[in-house]
Tab-separated table of N, CA and C in Angstrom:
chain	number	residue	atom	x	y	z
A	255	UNK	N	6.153	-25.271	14.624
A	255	UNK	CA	6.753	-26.234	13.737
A	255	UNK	C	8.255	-26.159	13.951
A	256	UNK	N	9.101	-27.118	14.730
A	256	UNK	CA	10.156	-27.067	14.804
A	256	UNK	C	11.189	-27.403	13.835
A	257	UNK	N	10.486	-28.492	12.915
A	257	UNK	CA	11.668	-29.655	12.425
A	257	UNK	C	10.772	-28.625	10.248
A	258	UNK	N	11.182	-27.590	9.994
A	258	UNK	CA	10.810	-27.879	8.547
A	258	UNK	C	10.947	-28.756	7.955
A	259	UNK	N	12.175	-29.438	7.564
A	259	UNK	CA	12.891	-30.344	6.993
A	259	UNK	C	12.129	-31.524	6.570
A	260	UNK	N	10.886	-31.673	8.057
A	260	UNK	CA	10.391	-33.018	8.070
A	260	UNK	C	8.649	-32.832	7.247
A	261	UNK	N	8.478	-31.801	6.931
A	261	UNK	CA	7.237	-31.554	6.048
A	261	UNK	C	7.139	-32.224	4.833
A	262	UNK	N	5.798	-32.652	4.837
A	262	UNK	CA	5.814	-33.789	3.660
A	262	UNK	C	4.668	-32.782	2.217
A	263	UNK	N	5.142	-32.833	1.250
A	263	UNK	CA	4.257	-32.020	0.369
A	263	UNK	C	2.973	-32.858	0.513
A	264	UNK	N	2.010	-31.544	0.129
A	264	UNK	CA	0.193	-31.939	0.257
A	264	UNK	C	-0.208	-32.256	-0.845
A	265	UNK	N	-0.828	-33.264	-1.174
A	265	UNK	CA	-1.382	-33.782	-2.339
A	265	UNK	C	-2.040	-32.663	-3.443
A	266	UNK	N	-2.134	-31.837	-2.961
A	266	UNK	CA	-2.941	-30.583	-3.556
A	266	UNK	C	-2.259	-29.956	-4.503
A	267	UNK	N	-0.738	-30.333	-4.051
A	267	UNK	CA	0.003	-28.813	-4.549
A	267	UNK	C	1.389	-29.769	-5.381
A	268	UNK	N	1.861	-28.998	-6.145
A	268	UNK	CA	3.186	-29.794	-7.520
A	268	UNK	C	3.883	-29.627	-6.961
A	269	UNK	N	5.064	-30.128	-7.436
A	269	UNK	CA	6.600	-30.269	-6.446
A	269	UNK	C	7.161	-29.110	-6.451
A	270	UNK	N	6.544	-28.425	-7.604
A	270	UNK	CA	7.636	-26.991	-7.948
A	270	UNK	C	6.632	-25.811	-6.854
A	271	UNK	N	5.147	-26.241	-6.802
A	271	UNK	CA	4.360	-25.245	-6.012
A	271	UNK	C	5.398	-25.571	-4.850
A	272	UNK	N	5.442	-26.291	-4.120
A	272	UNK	CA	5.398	-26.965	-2.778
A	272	UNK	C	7.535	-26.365	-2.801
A	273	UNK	N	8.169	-26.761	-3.673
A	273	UNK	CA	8.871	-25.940	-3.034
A	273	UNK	C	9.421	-24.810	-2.958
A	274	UNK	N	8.251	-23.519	-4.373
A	274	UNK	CA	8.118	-22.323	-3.521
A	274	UNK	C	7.903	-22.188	-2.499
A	275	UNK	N	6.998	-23.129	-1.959
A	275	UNK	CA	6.001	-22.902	-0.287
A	275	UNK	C	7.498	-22.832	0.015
A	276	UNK	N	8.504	-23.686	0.442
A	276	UNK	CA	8.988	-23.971	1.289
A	276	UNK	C	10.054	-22.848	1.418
A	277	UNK	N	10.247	-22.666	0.024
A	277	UNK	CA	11.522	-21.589	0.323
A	277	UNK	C	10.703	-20.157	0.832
A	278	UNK	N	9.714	-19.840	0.168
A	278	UNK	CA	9.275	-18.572	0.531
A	278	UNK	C	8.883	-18.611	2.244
A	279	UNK	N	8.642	-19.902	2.940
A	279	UNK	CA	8.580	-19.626	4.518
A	279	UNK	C	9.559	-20.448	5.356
A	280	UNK	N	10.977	-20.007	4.384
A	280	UNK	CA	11.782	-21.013	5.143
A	280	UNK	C	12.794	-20.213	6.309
A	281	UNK	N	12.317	-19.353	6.761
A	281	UNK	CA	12.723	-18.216	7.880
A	281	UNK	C	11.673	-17.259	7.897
A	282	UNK	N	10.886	-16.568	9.189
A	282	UNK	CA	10.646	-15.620	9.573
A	282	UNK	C	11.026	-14.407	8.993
A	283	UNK	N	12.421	-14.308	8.695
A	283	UNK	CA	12.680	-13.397	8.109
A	283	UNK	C	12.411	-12.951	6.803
A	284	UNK	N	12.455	-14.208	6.161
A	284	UNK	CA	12.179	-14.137	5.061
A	284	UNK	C	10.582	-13.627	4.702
A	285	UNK	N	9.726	-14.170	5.334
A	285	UNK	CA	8.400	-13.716	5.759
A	285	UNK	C	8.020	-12.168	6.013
A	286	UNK	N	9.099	-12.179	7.023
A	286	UNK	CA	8.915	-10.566	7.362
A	286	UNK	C	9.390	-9.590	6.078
A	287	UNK	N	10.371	-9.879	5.601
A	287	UNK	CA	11.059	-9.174	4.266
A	287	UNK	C	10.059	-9.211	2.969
A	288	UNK	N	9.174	-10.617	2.642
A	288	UNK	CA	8.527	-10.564	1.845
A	288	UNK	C	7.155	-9.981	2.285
A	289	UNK	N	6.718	-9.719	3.300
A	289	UNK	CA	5.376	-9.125	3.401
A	289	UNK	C	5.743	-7.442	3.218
A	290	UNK	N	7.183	-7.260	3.633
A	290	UNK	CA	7.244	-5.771	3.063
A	290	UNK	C	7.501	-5.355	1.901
A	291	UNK	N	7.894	-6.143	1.271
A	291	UNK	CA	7.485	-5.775	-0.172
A	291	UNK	C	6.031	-6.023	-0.617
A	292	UNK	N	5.760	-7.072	-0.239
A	292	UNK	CA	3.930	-7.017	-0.853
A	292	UNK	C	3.269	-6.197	-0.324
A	293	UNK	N	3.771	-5.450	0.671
A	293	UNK	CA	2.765	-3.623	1.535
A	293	UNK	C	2.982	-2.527	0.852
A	294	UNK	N	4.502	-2.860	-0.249
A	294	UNK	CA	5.138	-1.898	-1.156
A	294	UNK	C	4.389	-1.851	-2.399
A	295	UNK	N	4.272	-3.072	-2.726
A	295	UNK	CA	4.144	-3.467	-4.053
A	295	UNK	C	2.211	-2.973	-4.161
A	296	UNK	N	1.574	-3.661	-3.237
A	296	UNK	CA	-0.040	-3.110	-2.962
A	296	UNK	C	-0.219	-1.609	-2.605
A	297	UNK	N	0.711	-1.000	-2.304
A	297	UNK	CA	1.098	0.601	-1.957
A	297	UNK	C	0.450	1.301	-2.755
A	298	UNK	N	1.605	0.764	-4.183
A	298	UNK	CA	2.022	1.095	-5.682
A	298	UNK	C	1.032	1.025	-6.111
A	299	UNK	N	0.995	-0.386	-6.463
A	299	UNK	CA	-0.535	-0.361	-7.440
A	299	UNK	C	-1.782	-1.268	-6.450
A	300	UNK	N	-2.807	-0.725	-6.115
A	300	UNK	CA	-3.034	-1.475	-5.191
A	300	UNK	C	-5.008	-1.577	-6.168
A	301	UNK	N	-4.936	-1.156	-6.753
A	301	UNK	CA	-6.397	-1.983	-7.779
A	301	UNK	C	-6.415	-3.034	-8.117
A	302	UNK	N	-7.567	-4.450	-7.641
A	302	UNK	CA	-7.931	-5.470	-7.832
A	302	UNK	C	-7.185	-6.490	-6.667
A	303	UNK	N	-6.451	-6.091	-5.557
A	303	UNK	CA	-6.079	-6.801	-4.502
A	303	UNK	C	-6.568	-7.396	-4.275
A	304	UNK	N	-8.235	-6.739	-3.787
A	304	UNK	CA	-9.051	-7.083	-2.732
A	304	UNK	C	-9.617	-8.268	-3.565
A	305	UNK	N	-9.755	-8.285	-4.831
A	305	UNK	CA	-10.871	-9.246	-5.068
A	305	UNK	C	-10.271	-10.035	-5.619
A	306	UNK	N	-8.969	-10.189	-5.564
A	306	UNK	CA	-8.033	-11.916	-5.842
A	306	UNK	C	-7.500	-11.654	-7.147
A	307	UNK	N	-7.265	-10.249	-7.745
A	307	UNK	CA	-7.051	-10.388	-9.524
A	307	UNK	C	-5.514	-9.813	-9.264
A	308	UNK	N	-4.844	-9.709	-7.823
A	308	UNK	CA	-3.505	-9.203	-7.811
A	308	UNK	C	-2.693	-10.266	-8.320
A	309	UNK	N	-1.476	-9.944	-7.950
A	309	UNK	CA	-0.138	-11.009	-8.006
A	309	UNK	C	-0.497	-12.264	-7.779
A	310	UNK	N	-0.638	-12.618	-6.588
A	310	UNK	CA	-1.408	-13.719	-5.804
A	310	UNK	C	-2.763	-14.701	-6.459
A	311	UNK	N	-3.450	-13.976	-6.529
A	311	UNK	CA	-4.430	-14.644	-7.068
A	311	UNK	C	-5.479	-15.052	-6.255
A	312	UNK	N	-5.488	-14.282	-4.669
A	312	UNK	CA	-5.844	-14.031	-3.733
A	312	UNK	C	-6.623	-13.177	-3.281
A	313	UNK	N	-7.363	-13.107	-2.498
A	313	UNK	CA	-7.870	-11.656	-2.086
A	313	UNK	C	-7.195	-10.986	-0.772
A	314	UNK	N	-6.975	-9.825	-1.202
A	314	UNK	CA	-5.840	-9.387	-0.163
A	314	UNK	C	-6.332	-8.246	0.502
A	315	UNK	N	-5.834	-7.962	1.262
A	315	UNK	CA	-6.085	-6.406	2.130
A	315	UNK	C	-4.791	-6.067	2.556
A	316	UNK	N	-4.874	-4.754	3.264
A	316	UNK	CA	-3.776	-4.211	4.041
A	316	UNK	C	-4.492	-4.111	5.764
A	317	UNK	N	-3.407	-4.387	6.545
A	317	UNK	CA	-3.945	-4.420	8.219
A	317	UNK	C	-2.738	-3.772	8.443
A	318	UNK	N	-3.020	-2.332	9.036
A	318	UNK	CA	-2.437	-1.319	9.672
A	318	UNK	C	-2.855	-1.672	11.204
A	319	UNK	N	-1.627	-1.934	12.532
A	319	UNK	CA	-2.567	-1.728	13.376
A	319	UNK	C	-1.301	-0.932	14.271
A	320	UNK	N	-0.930	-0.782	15.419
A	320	UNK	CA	-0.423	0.271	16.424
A	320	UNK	C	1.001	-1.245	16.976
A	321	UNK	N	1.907	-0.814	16.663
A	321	UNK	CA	2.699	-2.020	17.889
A	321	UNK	C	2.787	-2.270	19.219
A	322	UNK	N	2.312	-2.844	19.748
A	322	UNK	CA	1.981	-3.244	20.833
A	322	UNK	C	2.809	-2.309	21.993
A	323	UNK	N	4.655	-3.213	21.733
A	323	UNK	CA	5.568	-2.344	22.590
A	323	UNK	C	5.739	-0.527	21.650
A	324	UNK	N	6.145	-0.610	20.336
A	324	UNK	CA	6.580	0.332	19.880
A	324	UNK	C	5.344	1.467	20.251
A	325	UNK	N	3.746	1.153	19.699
A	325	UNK	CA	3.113	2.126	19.795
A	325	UNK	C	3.154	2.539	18.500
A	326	UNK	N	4.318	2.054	17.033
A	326	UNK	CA	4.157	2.745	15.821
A	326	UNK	C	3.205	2.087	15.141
A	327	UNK	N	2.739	2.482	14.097
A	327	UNK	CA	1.853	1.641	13.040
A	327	UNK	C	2.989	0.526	12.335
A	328	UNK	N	1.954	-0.532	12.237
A	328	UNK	CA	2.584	-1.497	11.558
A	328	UNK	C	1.678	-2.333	10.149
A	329	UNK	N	2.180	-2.589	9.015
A	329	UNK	CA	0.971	-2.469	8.223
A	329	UNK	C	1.411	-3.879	7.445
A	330	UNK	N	0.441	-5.050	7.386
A	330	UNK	CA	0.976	-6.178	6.549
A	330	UNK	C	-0.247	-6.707	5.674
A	331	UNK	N	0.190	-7.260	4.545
A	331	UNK	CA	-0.459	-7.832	3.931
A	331	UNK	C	-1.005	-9.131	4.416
A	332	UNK	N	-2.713	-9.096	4.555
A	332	UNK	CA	-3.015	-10.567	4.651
A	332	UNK	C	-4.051	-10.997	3.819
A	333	UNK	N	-4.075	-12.395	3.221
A	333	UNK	CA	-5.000	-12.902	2.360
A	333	UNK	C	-6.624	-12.807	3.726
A	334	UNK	N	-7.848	-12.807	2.852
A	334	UNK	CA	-9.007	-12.555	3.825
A	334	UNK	C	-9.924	-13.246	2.762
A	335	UNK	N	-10.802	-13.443	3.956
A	335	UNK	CA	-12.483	-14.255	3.389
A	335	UNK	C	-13.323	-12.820	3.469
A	336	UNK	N	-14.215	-12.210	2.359
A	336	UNK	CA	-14.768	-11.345	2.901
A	336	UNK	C	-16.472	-12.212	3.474
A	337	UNK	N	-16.954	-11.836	4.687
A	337	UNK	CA	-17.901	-12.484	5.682
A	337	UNK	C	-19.085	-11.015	5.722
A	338	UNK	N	-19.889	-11.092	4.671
A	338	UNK	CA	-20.806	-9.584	4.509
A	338	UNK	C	-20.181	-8.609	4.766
A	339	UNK	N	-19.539	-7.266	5.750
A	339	UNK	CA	-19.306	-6.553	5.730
A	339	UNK	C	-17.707	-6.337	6.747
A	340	UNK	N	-17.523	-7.740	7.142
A	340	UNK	CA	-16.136	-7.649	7.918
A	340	UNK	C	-15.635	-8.940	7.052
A	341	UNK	N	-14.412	-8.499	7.380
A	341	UNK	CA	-13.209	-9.347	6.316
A	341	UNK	C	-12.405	-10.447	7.636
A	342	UNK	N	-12.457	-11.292	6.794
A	342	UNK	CA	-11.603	-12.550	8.149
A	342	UNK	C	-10.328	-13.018	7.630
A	343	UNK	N	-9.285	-12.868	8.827
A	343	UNK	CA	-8.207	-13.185	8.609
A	343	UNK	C	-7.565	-14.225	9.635
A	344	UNK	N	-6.484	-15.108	8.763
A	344	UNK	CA	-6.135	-16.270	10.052
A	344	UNK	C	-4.446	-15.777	9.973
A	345	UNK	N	-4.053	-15.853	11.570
A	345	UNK	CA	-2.774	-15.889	12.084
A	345	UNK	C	-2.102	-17.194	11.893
A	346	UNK	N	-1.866	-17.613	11.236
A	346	UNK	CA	-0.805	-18.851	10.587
A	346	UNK	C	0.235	-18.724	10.570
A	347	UNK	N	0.885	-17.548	9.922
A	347	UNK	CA	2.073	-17.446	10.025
A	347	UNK	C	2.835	-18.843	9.577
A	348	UNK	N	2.541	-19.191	8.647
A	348	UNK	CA	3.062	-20.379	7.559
A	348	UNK	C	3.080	-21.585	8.879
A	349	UNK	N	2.281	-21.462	9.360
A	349	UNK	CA	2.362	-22.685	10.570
A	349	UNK	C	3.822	-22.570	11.812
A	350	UNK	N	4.132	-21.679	11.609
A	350	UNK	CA	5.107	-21.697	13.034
A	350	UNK	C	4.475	-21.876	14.248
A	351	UNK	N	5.350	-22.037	15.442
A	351	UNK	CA	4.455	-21.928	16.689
A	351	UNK	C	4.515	-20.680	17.042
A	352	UNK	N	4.381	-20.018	16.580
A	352	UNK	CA	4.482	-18.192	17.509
A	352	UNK	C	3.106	-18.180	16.199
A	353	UNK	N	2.475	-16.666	17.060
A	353	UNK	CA	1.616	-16.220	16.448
A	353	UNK	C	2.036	-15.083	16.249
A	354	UNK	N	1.632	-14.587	15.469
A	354	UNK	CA	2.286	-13.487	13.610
A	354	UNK	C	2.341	-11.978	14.746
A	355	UNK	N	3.049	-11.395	14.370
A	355	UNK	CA	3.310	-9.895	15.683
A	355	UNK	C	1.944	-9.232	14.923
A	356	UNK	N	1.059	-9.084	13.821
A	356	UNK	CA	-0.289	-8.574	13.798
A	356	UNK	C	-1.108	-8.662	14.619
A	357	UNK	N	-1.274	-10.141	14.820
A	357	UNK	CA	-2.242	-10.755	15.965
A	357	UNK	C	-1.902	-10.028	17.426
A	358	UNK	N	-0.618	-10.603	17.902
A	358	UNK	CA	-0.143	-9.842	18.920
A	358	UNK	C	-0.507	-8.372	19.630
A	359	UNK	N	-0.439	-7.842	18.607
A	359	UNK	CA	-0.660	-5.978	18.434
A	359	UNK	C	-2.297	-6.190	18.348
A	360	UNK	N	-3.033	-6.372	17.299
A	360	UNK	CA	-4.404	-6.140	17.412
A	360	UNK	C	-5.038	-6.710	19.114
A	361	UNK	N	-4.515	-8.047	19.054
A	361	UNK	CA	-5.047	-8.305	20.483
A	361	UNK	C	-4.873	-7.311	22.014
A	362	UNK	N	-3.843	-6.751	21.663
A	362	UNK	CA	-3.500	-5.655	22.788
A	362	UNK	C	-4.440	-3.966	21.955
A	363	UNK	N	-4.611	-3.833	21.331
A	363	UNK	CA	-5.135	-2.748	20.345
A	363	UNK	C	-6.305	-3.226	19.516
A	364	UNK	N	-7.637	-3.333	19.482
A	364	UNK	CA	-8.025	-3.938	18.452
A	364	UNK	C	-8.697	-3.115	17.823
A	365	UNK	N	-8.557	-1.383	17.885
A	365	UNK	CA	-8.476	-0.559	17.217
A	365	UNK	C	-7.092	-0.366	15.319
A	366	UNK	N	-7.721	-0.609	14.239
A	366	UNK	CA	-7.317	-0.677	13.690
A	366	UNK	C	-7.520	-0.516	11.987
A	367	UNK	N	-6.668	-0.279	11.093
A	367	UNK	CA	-7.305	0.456	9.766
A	367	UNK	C	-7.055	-1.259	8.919
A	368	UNK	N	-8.051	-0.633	8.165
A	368	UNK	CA	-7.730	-1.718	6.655
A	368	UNK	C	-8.097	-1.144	5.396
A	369	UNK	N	-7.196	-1.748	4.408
A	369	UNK	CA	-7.047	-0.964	3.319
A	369	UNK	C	-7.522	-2.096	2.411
A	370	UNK	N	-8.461	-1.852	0.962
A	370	UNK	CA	-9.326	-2.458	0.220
A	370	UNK	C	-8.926	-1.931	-1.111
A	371	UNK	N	-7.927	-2.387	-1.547
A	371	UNK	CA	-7.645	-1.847	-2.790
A	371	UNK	C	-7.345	-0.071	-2.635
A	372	UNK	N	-7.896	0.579	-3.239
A	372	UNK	CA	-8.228	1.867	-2.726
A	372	UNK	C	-8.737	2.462	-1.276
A	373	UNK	N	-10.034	1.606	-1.341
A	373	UNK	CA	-10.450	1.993	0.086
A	373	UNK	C	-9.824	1.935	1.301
A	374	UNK	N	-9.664	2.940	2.314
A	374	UNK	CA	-9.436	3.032	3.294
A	374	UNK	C	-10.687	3.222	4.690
A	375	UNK	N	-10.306	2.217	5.211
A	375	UNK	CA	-11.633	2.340	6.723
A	375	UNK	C	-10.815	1.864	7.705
A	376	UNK	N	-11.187	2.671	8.931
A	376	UNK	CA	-11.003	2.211	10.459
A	376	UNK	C	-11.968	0.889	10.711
A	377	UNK	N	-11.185	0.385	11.740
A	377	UNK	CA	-12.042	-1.072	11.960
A	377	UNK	C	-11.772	-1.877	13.165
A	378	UNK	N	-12.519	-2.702	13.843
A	378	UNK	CA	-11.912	-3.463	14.960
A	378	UNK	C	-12.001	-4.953	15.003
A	379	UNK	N	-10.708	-5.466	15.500
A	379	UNK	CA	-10.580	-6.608	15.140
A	379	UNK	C	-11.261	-7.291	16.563
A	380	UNK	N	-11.543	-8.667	16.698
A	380	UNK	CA	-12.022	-9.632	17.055
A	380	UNK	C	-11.508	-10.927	16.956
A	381	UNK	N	-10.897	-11.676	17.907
A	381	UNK	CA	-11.303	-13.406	17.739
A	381	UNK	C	-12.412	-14.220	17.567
A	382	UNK	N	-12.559	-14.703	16.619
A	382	UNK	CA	-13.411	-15.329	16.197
A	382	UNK	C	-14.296	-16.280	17.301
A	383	UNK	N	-15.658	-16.420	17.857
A	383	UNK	CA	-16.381	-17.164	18.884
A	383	UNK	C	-15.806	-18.687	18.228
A	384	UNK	N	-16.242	-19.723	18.767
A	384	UNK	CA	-15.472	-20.765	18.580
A	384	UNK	C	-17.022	-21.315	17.812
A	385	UNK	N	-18.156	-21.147	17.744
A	385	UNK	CA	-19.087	-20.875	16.851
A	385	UNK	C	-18.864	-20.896	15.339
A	386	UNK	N	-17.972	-19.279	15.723
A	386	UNK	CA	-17.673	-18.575	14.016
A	386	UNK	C	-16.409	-19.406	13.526
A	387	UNK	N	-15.461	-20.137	14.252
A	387	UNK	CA	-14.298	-20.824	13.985
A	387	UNK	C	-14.880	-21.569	13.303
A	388	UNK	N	-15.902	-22.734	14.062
A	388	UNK	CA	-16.287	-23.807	12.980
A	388	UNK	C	-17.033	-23.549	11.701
A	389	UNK	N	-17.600	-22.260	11.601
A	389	UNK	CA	-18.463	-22.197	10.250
A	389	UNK	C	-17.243	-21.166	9.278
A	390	UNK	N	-16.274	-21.082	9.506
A	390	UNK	CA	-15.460	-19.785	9.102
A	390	UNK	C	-14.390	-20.714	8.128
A	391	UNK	N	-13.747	-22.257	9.310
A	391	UNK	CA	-12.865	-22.534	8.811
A	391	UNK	C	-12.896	-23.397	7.449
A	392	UNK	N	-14.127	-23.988	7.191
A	392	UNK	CA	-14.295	-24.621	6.156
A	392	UNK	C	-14.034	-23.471	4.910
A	393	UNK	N	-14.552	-22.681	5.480
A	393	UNK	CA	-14.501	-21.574	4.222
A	393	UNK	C	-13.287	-20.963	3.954
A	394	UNK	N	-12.653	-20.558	5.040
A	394	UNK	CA	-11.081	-20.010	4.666
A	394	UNK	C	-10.259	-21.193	4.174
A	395	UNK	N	-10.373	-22.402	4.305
A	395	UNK	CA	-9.532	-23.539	3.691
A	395	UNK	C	-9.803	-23.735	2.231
A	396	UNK	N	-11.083	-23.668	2.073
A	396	UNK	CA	-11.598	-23.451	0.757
A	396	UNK	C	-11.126	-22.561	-0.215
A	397	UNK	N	-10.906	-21.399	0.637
A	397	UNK	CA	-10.179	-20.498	0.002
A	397	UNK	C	-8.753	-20.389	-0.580
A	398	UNK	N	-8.215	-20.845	0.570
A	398	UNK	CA	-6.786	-20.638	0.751
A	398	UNK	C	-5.950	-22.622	1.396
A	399	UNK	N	-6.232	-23.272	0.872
A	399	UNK	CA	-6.169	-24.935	1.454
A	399	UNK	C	-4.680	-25.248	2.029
A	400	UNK	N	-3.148	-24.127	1.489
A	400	UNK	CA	-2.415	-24.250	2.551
A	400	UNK	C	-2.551	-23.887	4.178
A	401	UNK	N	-3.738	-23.244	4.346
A	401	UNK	CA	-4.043	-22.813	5.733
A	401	UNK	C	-4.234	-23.957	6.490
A	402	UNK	N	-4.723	-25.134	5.951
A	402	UNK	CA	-5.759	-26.201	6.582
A	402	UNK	C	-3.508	-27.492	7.017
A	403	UNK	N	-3.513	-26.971	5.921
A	403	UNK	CA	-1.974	-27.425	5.676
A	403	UNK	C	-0.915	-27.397	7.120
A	404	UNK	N	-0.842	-26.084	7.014
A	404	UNK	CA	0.365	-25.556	8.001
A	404	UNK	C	-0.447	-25.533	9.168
A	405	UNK	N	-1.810	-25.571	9.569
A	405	UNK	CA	-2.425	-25.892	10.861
A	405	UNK	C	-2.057	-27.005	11.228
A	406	UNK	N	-2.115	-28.322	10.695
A	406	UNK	CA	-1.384	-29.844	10.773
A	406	UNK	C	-0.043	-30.021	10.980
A	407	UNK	N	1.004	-28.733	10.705
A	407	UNK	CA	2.173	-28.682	11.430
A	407	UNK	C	2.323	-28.408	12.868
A	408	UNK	N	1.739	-27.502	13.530
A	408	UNK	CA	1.466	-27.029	14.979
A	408	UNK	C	0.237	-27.449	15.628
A	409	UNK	N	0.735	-26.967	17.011
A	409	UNK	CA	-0.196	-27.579	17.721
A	409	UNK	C	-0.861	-26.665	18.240
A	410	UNK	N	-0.256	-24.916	17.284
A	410	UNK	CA	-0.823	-24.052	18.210
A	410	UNK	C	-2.321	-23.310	16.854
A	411	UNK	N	-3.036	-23.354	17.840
A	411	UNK	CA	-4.141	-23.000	17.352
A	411	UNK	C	-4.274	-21.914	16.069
A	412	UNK	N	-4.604	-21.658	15.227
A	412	UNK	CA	-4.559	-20.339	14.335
A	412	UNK	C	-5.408	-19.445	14.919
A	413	UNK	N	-4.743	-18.396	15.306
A	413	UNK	CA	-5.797	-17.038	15.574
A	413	UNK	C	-6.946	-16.912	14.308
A	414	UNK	N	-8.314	-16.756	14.291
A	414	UNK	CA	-9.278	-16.711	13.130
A	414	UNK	C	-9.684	-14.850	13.961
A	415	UNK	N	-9.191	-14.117	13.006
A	415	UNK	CA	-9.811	-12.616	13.397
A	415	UNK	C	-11.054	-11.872	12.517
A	416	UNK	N	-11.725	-11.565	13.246
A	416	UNK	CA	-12.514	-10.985	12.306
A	416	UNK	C	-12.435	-9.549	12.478
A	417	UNK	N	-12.612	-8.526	11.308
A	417	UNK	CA	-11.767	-7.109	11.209
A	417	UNK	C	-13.566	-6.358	10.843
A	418	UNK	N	-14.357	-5.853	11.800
A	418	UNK	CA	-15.478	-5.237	11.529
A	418	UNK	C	-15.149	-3.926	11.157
A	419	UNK	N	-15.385	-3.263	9.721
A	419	UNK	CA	-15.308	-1.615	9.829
A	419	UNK	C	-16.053	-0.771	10.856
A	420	UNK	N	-15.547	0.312	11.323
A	420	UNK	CA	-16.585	1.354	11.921
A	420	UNK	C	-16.592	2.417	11.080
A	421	UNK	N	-15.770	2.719	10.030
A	421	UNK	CA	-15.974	4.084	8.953
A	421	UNK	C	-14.775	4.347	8.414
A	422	UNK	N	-14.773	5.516	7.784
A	422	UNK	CA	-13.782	5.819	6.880
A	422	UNK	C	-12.087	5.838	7.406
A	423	UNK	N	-11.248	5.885	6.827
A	423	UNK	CA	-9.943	6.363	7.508
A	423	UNK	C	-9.891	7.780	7.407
């Protein structure tokens, strides 16, 4: 998405929603700064994340995964569909054209932890078959309907990951 400026609010959402949206993803940075506080803030108190009764109103997790170049852990908050026993997450990244440095890293690593409120498990991530895209995305829009949103800004595809546990952390 090159041009913000030129985004038109979604029928879905009030003028005052729509221009939180805008300020809260109106730089990368800002993105990056606010997901570290919400890794802080879910740190702290991190009961009822998972099942949408946090801040948000969302269902959230934590995705710890290895940095690609660095090699350090890197840990961000992302909203998720839980899909029976693996949790699905989309690389949106508020619709920019780059895809989110999570994606990046898991795709080179797809060894990786996730955190469930309390719970902690190791897990491996996956791109979604283009199968699971079409039966996945109705449902994550459902969920979350700015996703379906900021996909209509770019032309670049949303990473759809799916995060299977293998056991405890």
């Amino acid at each position: 998405m090159s041009n913000r400026k030129n985004m038109k609010k979604p029928d879905f959402m009030s003028d005052e929603d729509f221009k939180w949206l805008m300020d809260a993803t109106s730089s990368l940075e800002r993105i990056k700064g606010d997901a570290k506080a919400d890794t802080e803030a879910y740190l702290a108190n991190p009961d009822g994340r998972s099942t949408g009764k946090g801040p948000s109103g969302l269902p959230t997790l934590l995705l710890t995964c290895l940095g690609r170049k660095s090699g350090e852990k890197r840990t961000t908050p992302l909203v998720f569909l839980q899909d029976g026993d693996d949790m699905v997450v989309v690389g949106s990244l508020a619709g920019y054209d780059q895809n989110p440095a999570w994606y990046l890293n898991v795709s080179a690593n797809p060894k990786c932890w996730v955190q469930l409120d309390r719970r902690r498990m190791t897990a491996v991530a996956r791109d979604a078959t283009d199968g699971e895209r079409k039966n996945l995305w109705p449902r994550l829009t459902a969920l979350f309907p700015v996703w379906d949103y900021f996909q209509k800004q770019t032309d670049r595809p949303f990473p759809i990951v799916i995060l299977s546990p293998t056991g405890p952390a």
